Coordinates of C-alpha atoms and ligand atoms in Angstrom, one line a residue:
M1 CA 115.1 46.5 123.5
K2 CA 116.3 49.2 126.0
A3 CA 114.0 48.1 128.8
N4 CA 116.7 48.7 131.3
S5 CA 116.7 52.4 130.8
Y6 CA 113.1 52.9 131.7
V7 CA 112.3 54.9 134.8
S8 CA 110.4 52.9 137.3
A9 CA 106.7 53.6 137.9
D10 CA 107.6 54.2 141.6
K11 CA 110.0 56.9 140.7
I12 CA 107.6 58.6 138.3
R13 CA 104.9 58.6 141.0
S14 CA 107.4 60.0 143.6
D15 CA 108.4 62.8 141.2
F16 CA 104.8 63.5 140.4
S17 CA 103.7 63.6 144.0
A18 CA 106.6 66.0 144.8
A19 CA 105.6 68.2 141.8
M20 CA 102.0 68.2 142.8
S21 CA 102.9 69.2 146.3
A22 CA 105.1 72.1 145.2
M23 CA 102.3 73.3 142.9
Y24 CA 99.7 73.1 145.6
R25 CA 102.0 74.9 148.1
D26 CA 102.3 77.6 145.6
E27 CA 98.6 77.8 144.9
V28 CA 97.3 77.4 148.4
P29 CA 99.6 78.8 151.1
A30 CA 97.6 77.3 153.9
Y31 CA 98.7 73.9 152.7
G32 CA 102.3 74.8 153.4
T33 CA 101.4 75.9 156.9
L34 CA 99.5 72.7 157.5
M35 CA 102.4 70.6 156.2
A36 CA 104.8 72.3 158.6
L37 CA 102.5 71.8 161.5
V38 CA 102.0 68.1 160.7
G39 CA 105.8 67.7 160.3
K40 CA 106.3 69.2 163.7
V41 CA 103.7 67.0 165.4
N42 CA 105.0 63.9 163.7
D43 CA 108.5 64.6 165.0
E44 CA 107.2 65.2 168.5
T45 CA 105.1 62.0 168.4
L46 CA 108.1 59.9 167.3
A47 CA 110.3 61.5 169.9
A48 CA 107.8 60.6 172.7
D49 CA 107.1 57.1 171.5
A50 CA 110.2 55.0 170.9
H51 CA 108.2 51.9 170.4
L52 CA 106.2 53.4 167.6
K53 CA 109.4 54.7 166.0
H54 CA 111.0 51.3 166.2
R55 CA 108.1 49.4 164.7
L56 CA 107.8 51.9 161.9
E57 CA 111.5 51.5 161.2
A58 CA 111.1 47.7 161.4
T59 CA 108.3 47.6 158.9
D60 CA 110.0 49.9 156.5
S61 CA 107.4 52.6 156.8
L62 CA 109.1 55.4 158.7
D63 CA 110.6 57.2 155.7
R64 CA 107.3 57.2 153.9
I65 CA 105.4 59.2 156.6
S66 CA 106.7 62.5 155.5
E67 CA 106.2 61.6 151.8
E68 CA 102.7 60.5 152.4
R69 CA 99.7 62.4 151.0
H70 CA 96.6 61.9 149.0
G71 CA 94.7 64.2 146.7
A72 CA 91.3 64.2 145.2
I73 CA 89.8 65.2 141.8
R74 CA 86.3 65.1 140.3
L75 CA 85.9 64.1 136.7
G76 CA 83.1 64.8 134.3
T77 CA 83.0 62.1 131.7
P78 CA 83.7 58.3 131.2
E79 CA 86.4 59.3 128.7
E80 CA 88.2 61.4 131.2
L81 CA 88.0 58.6 133.8
S82 CA 89.4 55.9 131.5
M83 CA 92.2 58.2 130.3
M84 CA 93.0 59.1 134.0
R85 CA 93.3 55.4 134.7
R86 CA 95.8 55.0 131.9
V87 CA 97.8 58.1 133.2
F88 CA 97.9 56.8 136.8
A89 CA 98.9 53.3 135.5
V90 CA 102.1 54.9 134.2
M91 CA 102.8 55.9 137.8
G92 CA 102.1 52.5 139.1
M93 CA 98.7 53.4 140.5
E94 CA 95.7 51.1 140.2
P95 CA 92.0 51.7 141.0
V96 CA 91.2 50.2 144.4
G97 CA 87.7 50.0 145.8
Y98 CA 84.3 51.5 144.7
Y99 CA 82.7 54.3 146.7
D100 CA 79.1 55.3 146.2
L101 CA 78.6 58.8 147.5
S102 CA 75.0 59.2 146.3
T103 CA 73.9 57.8 149.7
A104 CA 75.5 60.9 151.2
G105 CA 73.8 63.3 148.9
V106 CA 76.8 63.8 146.6
P107 CA 76.2 63.0 142.9
V108 CA 79.4 61.1 142.3
H109 CA 80.9 57.6 142.5
S110 CA 84.5 57.1 143.0
T111 CA 87.6 54.9 143.3
A112 CA 91.1 55.5 144.8
F113 CA 94.1 55.2 142.5
R114 CA 97.1 54.0 144.5
P115 CA 100.1 51.8 144.5
V116 CA 99.4 48.3 145.7
G117 CA 102.7 46.4 146.3
A118 CA 104.4 46.6 149.7
E119 CA 107.6 47.9 148.1
S120 CA 105.8 50.5 146.0
L121 CA 103.8 51.6 149.1
S122 CA 106.9 52.0 151.2
R123 CA 108.6 53.9 148.3
N124 CA 105.8 56.4 147.9
P125 CA 102.1 55.7 148.8
F126 CA 100.7 58.7 146.9
R127 CA 97.0 58.2 146.1
V128 CA 94.2 60.1 144.4
F129 CA 90.6 59.8 145.4
T130 CA 88.9 60.1 142.0
S131 CA 85.2 60.8 141.5
L132 CA 83.1 60.7 138.4
L133 CA 80.2 63.1 138.2
R134 CA 76.8 61.4 137.8
L135 CA 74.6 63.6 135.7
D136 CA 72.0 60.9 135.8
L137 CA 71.3 61.9 139.4
I138 CA 70.4 65.5 138.3
A139 CA 66.7 65.9 137.9
D140 CA 66.6 68.8 135.5
E141 CA 67.0 67.2 132.1
A142 CA 67.7 70.4 130.1
L143 CA 70.4 71.4 132.5
R144 CA 71.8 67.9 132.3
D145 CA 72.1 68.2 128.5
E146 CA 73.7 71.6 128.8
A147 CA 76.3 70.3 131.2
A148 CA 77.0 67.3 129.1
K149 CA 77.6 69.6 126.1
V150 CA 80.1 71.7 128.0
L151 CA 81.9 68.7 129.2
A152 CA 82.1 67.3 125.7
T153 CA 84.0 70.4 124.6
R154 CA 86.8 70.3 127.1
K155 CA 90.1 68.5 126.9
I156 CA 91.6 67.9 130.3
F157 CA 94.9 66.3 129.1
T158 CA 97.5 67.9 127.0
T159 CA 98.3 66.3 123.7
T160 CA 101.8 65.5 124.8
A161 CA 100.5 63.8 128.0
V162 CA 98.3 61.6 125.8
T163 CA 101.1 60.8 123.4
L164 CA 103.4 59.9 126.3
V165 CA 100.8 57.6 127.8
D166 CA 100.5 55.8 124.4
K167 CA 104.2 55.5 124.2
A168 CA 104.6 54.1 127.8
E169 CA 101.9 51.6 127.1
R170 CA 103.4 50.6 123.7
D171 CA 107.0 50.4 125.0
G172 CA 106.4 49.2 128.5
G173 CA 107.9 52.3 130.1
L174 CA 109.3 55.8 129.7
E175 CA 113.0 56.9 129.6
A176 CA 114.2 59.7 131.8
A177 CA 113.5 62.6 129.5
D178 CA 110.1 61.4 128.6
A179 CA 109.3 60.6 132.3
A180 CA 110.2 64.1 133.2
R181 CA 108.0 65.5 130.4
F182 CA 105.2 63.2 131.4
V183 CA 105.3 64.5 135.0
A184 CA 105.2 68.2 133.8
E185 CA 102.5 67.6 131.3
V186 CA 100.2 65.6 133.6
L187 CA 100.6 68.2 136.3
E188 CA 98.7 70.6 133.9
T189 CA 95.6 68.5 134.3
F190 CA 95.5 69.2 138.0
R191 CA 96.1 72.9 137.8
W192 CA 93.7 75.5 139.1
H193 CA 92.0 77.7 136.4
D194 CA 90.6 81.0 137.5
H195 CA 88.8 81.5 134.2
A196 CA 85.7 79.4 133.9
I197 CA 84.5 77.9 130.6
V198 CA 80.8 78.8 131.3
S199 CA 78.8 82.0 131.9
A200 CA 77.9 83.2 135.3
D201 CA 74.3 82.3 134.6
L202 CA 75.1 78.7 133.7
Y203 CA 77.4 78.5 136.7
K204 CA 74.6 79.6 138.9
R205 CA 72.1 77.1 137.5
L206 CA 74.7 74.3 137.8
H207 CA 75.4 75.4 141.3
D208 CA 71.7 75.4 142.2
A209 CA 71.5 71.8 141.0
H210 CA 74.5 70.8 143.2
R211 CA 77.6 72.7 144.0
L212 CA 79.7 69.8 142.9
V213 CA 78.1 69.8 139.4
A214 CA 79.2 73.5 139.1
D215 CA 82.7 72.5 140.3
V216 CA 83.2 69.8 137.7
V217 CA 81.5 71.3 134.7
S218 CA 82.5 75.0 134.9
F219 CA 86.3 74.7 134.6
K220 CA 88.9 73.6 132.1
G221 CA 90.1 70.7 134.2
P222 CA 89.8 68.7 137.4
H223 CA 91.8 71.0 139.7
I224 CA 93.2 69.0 142.6
N225 CA 90.9 70.0 145.4
H226 CA 93.0 69.0 148.4
L227 CA 96.3 67.3 149.2
T228 CA 96.4 65.6 152.5
P229 CA 99.4 64.8 154.7
R230 CA 99.4 61.9 157.1
T231 CA 99.8 62.7 160.8
L232 CA 100.7 60.4 163.6
D233 CA 98.5 62.4 166.0
I234 CA 95.5 64.0 164.5
D235 CA 94.1 65.3 167.8
K236 CA 97.2 67.3 168.4
V237 CA 97.1 68.8 164.9
Q238 CA 93.4 69.6 165.2
D239 CA 94.0 71.3 168.5
R240 CA 96.9 73.4 167.2
M241 CA 95.4 74.4 163.9
P242 CA 93.8 77.6 165.3
Q243 CA 97.1 78.8 166.6
E244 CA 98.4 78.6 163.0
G245 CA 95.5 80.6 161.8
I246 CA 93.6 77.7 160.4
A247 CA 90.0 76.9 161.4
P248 CA 89.4 73.1 161.5
K249 CA 85.9 71.5 160.9
A250 CA 84.0 70.8 164.1
V251 CA 84.7 67.1 164.6
V252 CA 87.3 64.6 163.4
E253 CA 85.7 62.1 161.0
G254 CA 86.0 58.4 161.6
P255 CA 86.7 56.4 164.7
P256 CA 87.5 58.0 168.1
T257 CA 90.9 58.6 169.6
R258 CA 92.3 55.2 170.5
K259 CA 95.5 53.7 171.8
C260 CA 95.5 51.4 168.7
P261 CA 94.3 53.5 165.7
I262 CA 91.9 51.8 163.3
L263 CA 91.1 52.6 159.7
L264 CA 91.2 56.3 159.1
R265 CA 90.6 59.6 161.0
Q266 CA 90.3 62.8 159.0
T267 CA 89.7 66.5 159.6
S268 CA 89.8 69.4 157.3
F269 CA 89.6 73.2 157.0
K270 CA 86.8 74.8 155.0
A271 CA 87.1 75.4 151.3
L272 CA 88.5 78.7 150.3
E273 CA 86.4 81.3 148.5
E274 CA 88.5 82.1 145.4
A275 CA 88.2 84.7 142.8
V276 CA 87.3 83.4 139.3
S277 CA 86.0 85.0 136.1
F278 CA 83.0 83.8 134.0
I279 CA 82.4 84.3 130.3
A280 CA 80.3 87.4 129.8
A281 CA 77.8 87.8 126.9
D282 CA 80.0 90.4 125.2
G283 CA 83.0 88.1 125.2
T284 CA 84.7 89.8 128.2
W285 CA 85.1 88.4 131.7
Q286 CA 82.8 88.8 134.6
K287 CA 84.2 88.6 138.1
G288 CA 82.9 86.0 140.5
S289 CA 84.0 83.4 143.0
H290 CA 84.1 79.7 143.5
T291 CA 84.9 77.4 146.5
A292 CA 86.5 74.1 145.9
R293 CA 89.9 73.8 147.5
F294 CA 90.3 72.9 151.1
G295 CA 92.9 71.4 153.5
E296 CA 92.7 68.0 155.1
I297 CA 94.8 65.9 157.3
E298 CA 94.5 62.3 158.2
Q299 CA 95.8 59.6 160.6
R300 CA 95.9 56.0 159.4
G301 CA 95.4 52.9 161.5
V302 CA 95.0 49.2 161.0
A303 CA 93.1 47.8 158.0
L304 CA 90.0 46.0 159.2
T305 CA 88.7 42.7 158.1
P306 CA 85.0 42.5 156.9
K307 CA 84.2 41.5 160.5
G308 CA 86.0 44.5 161.9
R309 CA 84.6 46.8 159.3
A310 CA 81.0 45.6 160.1
L311 CA 81.7 46.2 163.8
Y312 CA 83.1 49.7 162.9
D313 CA 80.0 50.5 160.8
T314 CA 77.6 49.3 163.4
L315 CA 79.3 51.4 166.1
L316 CA 79.5 54.5 164.0
N317 CA 75.8 54.2 163.1
E318 CA 74.9 53.7 166.7
T319 CA 76.9 56.8 167.6
R320 CA 75.2 58.9 164.9
A321 CA 71.8 57.6 166.0
R322 CA 72.6 59.0 169.5
V323 CA 74.1 62.3 168.4
R324 CA 74.3 63.6 164.9
P325 CA 77.1 66.0 164.6
A326 CA 75.9 69.5 163.7
A327 CA 77.8 71.3 160.9
D328 CA 78.2 74.4 163.2
G329 CA 80.0 72.3 165.8
S330 CA 77.5 73.1 168.5
N331 CA 77.3 69.5 169.8
A332 CA 80.9 68.5 169.0
A333 CA 81.8 67.6 172.5
E334 CA 78.6 65.6 172.9
Y335 CA 79.3 63.7 169.7
E336 CA 82.9 62.9 170.7
A337 CA 81.7 61.6 174.1
A338 CA 79.1 59.3 172.5
L339 CA 81.7 58.1 169.9
A340 CA 84.2 57.2 172.7
D341 CA 81.5 55.5 174.7
V342 CA 80.1 53.4 171.9
F343 CA 83.5 52.4 170.6
K344 CA 84.4 50.8 174.0
A345 CA 82.9 47.7 172.3
F346 CA 85.9 47.6 169.9
P347 CA 89.0 46.1 171.5
D348 CA 91.8 48.6 172.0
D349 CA 94.9 46.5 172.2
W350 CA 96.6 45.0 169.1
D351 CA 96.4 41.4 170.4
G352 CA 92.7 41.8 171.1
V353 CA 92.0 43.2 167.7
R354 CA 94.0 40.4 166.1
K355 CA 92.6 37.6 168.2
A356 CA 89.0 38.8 167.5
G357 CA 89.7 38.7 163.8
L358 CA 88.9 42.4 163.4
G359 CA 92.1 43.6 161.8
Y360 CA 94.8 42.5 159.3
F361 CA 98.4 42.0 160.5
R362 CA 101.8 41.4 159.0
Y363 CA 103.6 38.6 160.8
S364 CA 107.4 38.4 161.0
L365 CA 110.1 36.4 162.9
T366 CA 111.7 38.1 165.8
E367 CA 115.5 38.1 166.2
K368 CA 115.0 35.2 168.6
G369 CA 112.7 33.5 166.1
K370 CA 115.3 33.7 163.5
T371 CA 118.0 31.9 165.5
V372 CA 115.8 29.3 167.1
S373 CA 115.6 25.8 165.7
G374 CA 114.0 22.6 166.8
R375 CA 110.9 24.3 168.1
S376 CA 107.5 23.0 167.2
A377 CA 104.9 25.7 167.5
D378 CA 101.7 26.8 166.1
L379 CA 101.3 30.5 165.5
E380 CA 99.8 31.5 168.9
T381 CA 102.5 29.5 170.7
A382 CA 105.2 31.0 168.6
I383 CA 103.9 34.5 169.4
E384 CA 103.7 33.7 173.1
A385 CA 107.2 32.4 173.0
G386 CA 108.4 35.6 171.4
L387 CA 109.5 33.9 168.1
V388 CA 107.0 35.6 165.9
T389 CA 105.7 39.2 166.1
F390 CA 103.0 41.1 164.3
D391 CA 102.4 44.6 163.1
P392 CA 99.2 46.2 162.0
I393 CA 98.8 46.5 158.3
V394 CA 98.0 50.2 157.5
Y395 CA 94.7 51.0 155.9
E396 CA 95.6 52.5 152.6
D397 CA 92.0 53.3 151.4
F398 CA 89.2 55.6 152.2
L399 CA 85.9 55.6 154.2
P400 CA 82.7 56.6 152.3
V401 CA 81.1 58.1 155.4
S402 CA 84.3 60.2 156.1
A403 CA 84.5 61.2 152.5
A404 CA 80.8 62.3 152.7
G405 CA 81.5 64.2 155.9
I406 CA 84.4 66.0 154.2
F407 CA 82.3 66.7 151.1
Q408 CA 79.4 68.0 153.3
S409 CA 81.6 70.2 155.5
N410 CA 82.6 71.9 152.3
L411 CA 79.2 72.3 150.9
G412 CA 77.8 74.6 153.6
D413 CA 75.0 73.8 155.9
D414 CA 72.2 74.3 153.5
A415 CA 73.6 72.1 150.8
A416 CA 72.7 68.7 152.1
Q417 CA 70.6 66.9 149.5
E418 CA 68.9 63.6 149.3
F419 CA 69.4 61.3 146.4
V420 CA 68.1 57.8 146.1
A421 CA 71.0 55.5 146.9
S422 CA 72.1 54.0 143.7
P423 CA 75.4 52.3 143.7
N424 CA 76.4 51.3 140.2
Q425 CA 79.8 49.7 140.3
V426 CA 79.1 48.0 136.9
M427 CA 78.5 51.3 135.2
F428 CA 81.6 52.8 137.0
E429 CA 83.8 49.9 135.9
R430 CA 82.6 50.1 132.4
D431 CA 83.4 53.8 132.3
L432 CA 86.7 53.2 133.9
G433 CA 87.6 50.5 131.4
A434 CA 88.7 48.2 134.2
K435 CA 87.6 46.5 137.3
V436 CA 88.5 48.0 140.7
L437 CA 90.6 45.9 143.1
D438 CA 88.7 44.5 146.1
E439 CA 90.5 46.0 149.1
F440 CA 89.6 43.2 151.6
A441 CA 91.0 40.5 149.3
H442 CA 94.1 42.6 148.9
Y443 CA 94.8 43.0 152.6
A444 CA 94.0 39.4 153.3
G445 CA 96.6 38.5 150.6
I446 CA 99.3 40.6 152.3
E447 CA 98.6 39.0 155.7
R448 CA 98.6 35.4 154.2
A449 CA 101.9 36.0 152.5
S450 CA 103.6 37.2 155.7
L451 CA 102.2 34.3 157.6
E452 CA 103.3 31.7 155.2
K453 CA 106.8 33.1 155.2
C454 CA 106.9 32.9 159.0
L455 CA 105.3 29.6 159.4
A456 CA 107.5 27.9 156.9
I457 CA 110.5 28.9 159.0
V458 CA 109.0 28.1 162.3
N459 CA 107.7 24.8 161.1
M460 CA 111.0 24.0 159.5
A461 CA 112.8 24.6 162.8
A462 CA 110.2 22.4 164.4
A463 CA 110.8 19.6 161.9
A464 CA 114.5 19.6 162.7
E465 CA 113.8 18.8 166.3
Ligands
LIG501 C1 86.9 63.8 147.8 C2 86.6 63.7 149.2 C3 87.1 62.3 149.7 C4 88.8 61.7 151.5 O1 89.9 61.9 152.0 O2 87.9 60.9 152.0 C5 88.5 62.3 150.2 C6 86.5 65.2 147.2 O3 86.1 66.1 147.9 O4 86.5 65.3 146.0 O5 89.4 62.9 149.7
LIG502 NI1 90.8 63.5 151.2

């Protein structure tokens, strides 16, 4: 056994994330511009907020900020999805959560592949929102069959990538040379292909059924469609995007601007219209275009408990009942005002969020708490006495309504479609070949573990009194 020489999954993921970033920067120059802007705003935010900087350092998450990004892909078949699960597993990424996008008029359901352990997350939190096309939601049966036939012909993974996944599973890891080859080979799956695998006519019919169907079916592979950096101040980046020549979507998705960020706020710039070629009847190429790739940024806040999430959902629905944001941005200011007003019902100080049981927190002993002994205290008393402190646990997942908003903003105004809501987690997990992790149980587990560690020490000190 040479288990010691295996490269860690965390390192493979970091290398892959860096390689993906370099490829995307090359392919989509606006991504580089956005990354530079986000980096600048993050530096400014940290320089202006010493407390934030200190807490990020204390919770071991400062270094990861600049590393932090997520991408998204859309797959066509169950076989592609289950293989993708095995590929991501080699990088230490597991499927977390189930997202039904049919409610938002998008014929896919999804999960997010991401690292789950605290150490892995702080090393590199790279994640990929992964959707599976649902041809069952497309009404035209003949077209559905045609699409399925095309999908059956394509191979999105290189032979070497598959071989290396088999090897990693068999041996329990990959050595350096294989890990490097794995990164390079898997990157191929995410590459943009400007030559379609369908005719312009079929593309048009797929596109008429739903733009996403055309995006998934017409190409050789699931090109990464965006790569999103994490910003510490999304409003500032949104404001400054135009100065950098980037036009952001009308409103930021998710909760309003707050002192204490919750969940996830996202904004994006519209998908680029890119030149592609379709297969012509005489075997030559016919010029055309396709829009799929866009830019997005996000700001992450505290993970909410089921109670906090229910409150968030209620308030967001209430806001949208008051003002539905128009795609052209004409009522953006009105929507933002309504959002801010309705969300006054959500406490905006960390202790308030915590005490109301709305968010998940990581507890730790303060310097004083570490030295004290002979003190009997329950958690609240220990907090009040400055022995125990708490930090918000960052939300590492996604928001179906935001995802839908991002999808929609890239579909154009006329593309909204109604599907009957039909979540089907059972079918998704069967196609995936595994169960997805329940995100709430996961955050609750992190909180509990931090608490137990703290309380043991505090109580021990108390026992010695
Ligand atoms: C995925 C959109 C979802 C997010 O950040 O919510 C997403 C897609 O467009 O394929 O990435
Ligand atoms: Ni995204």
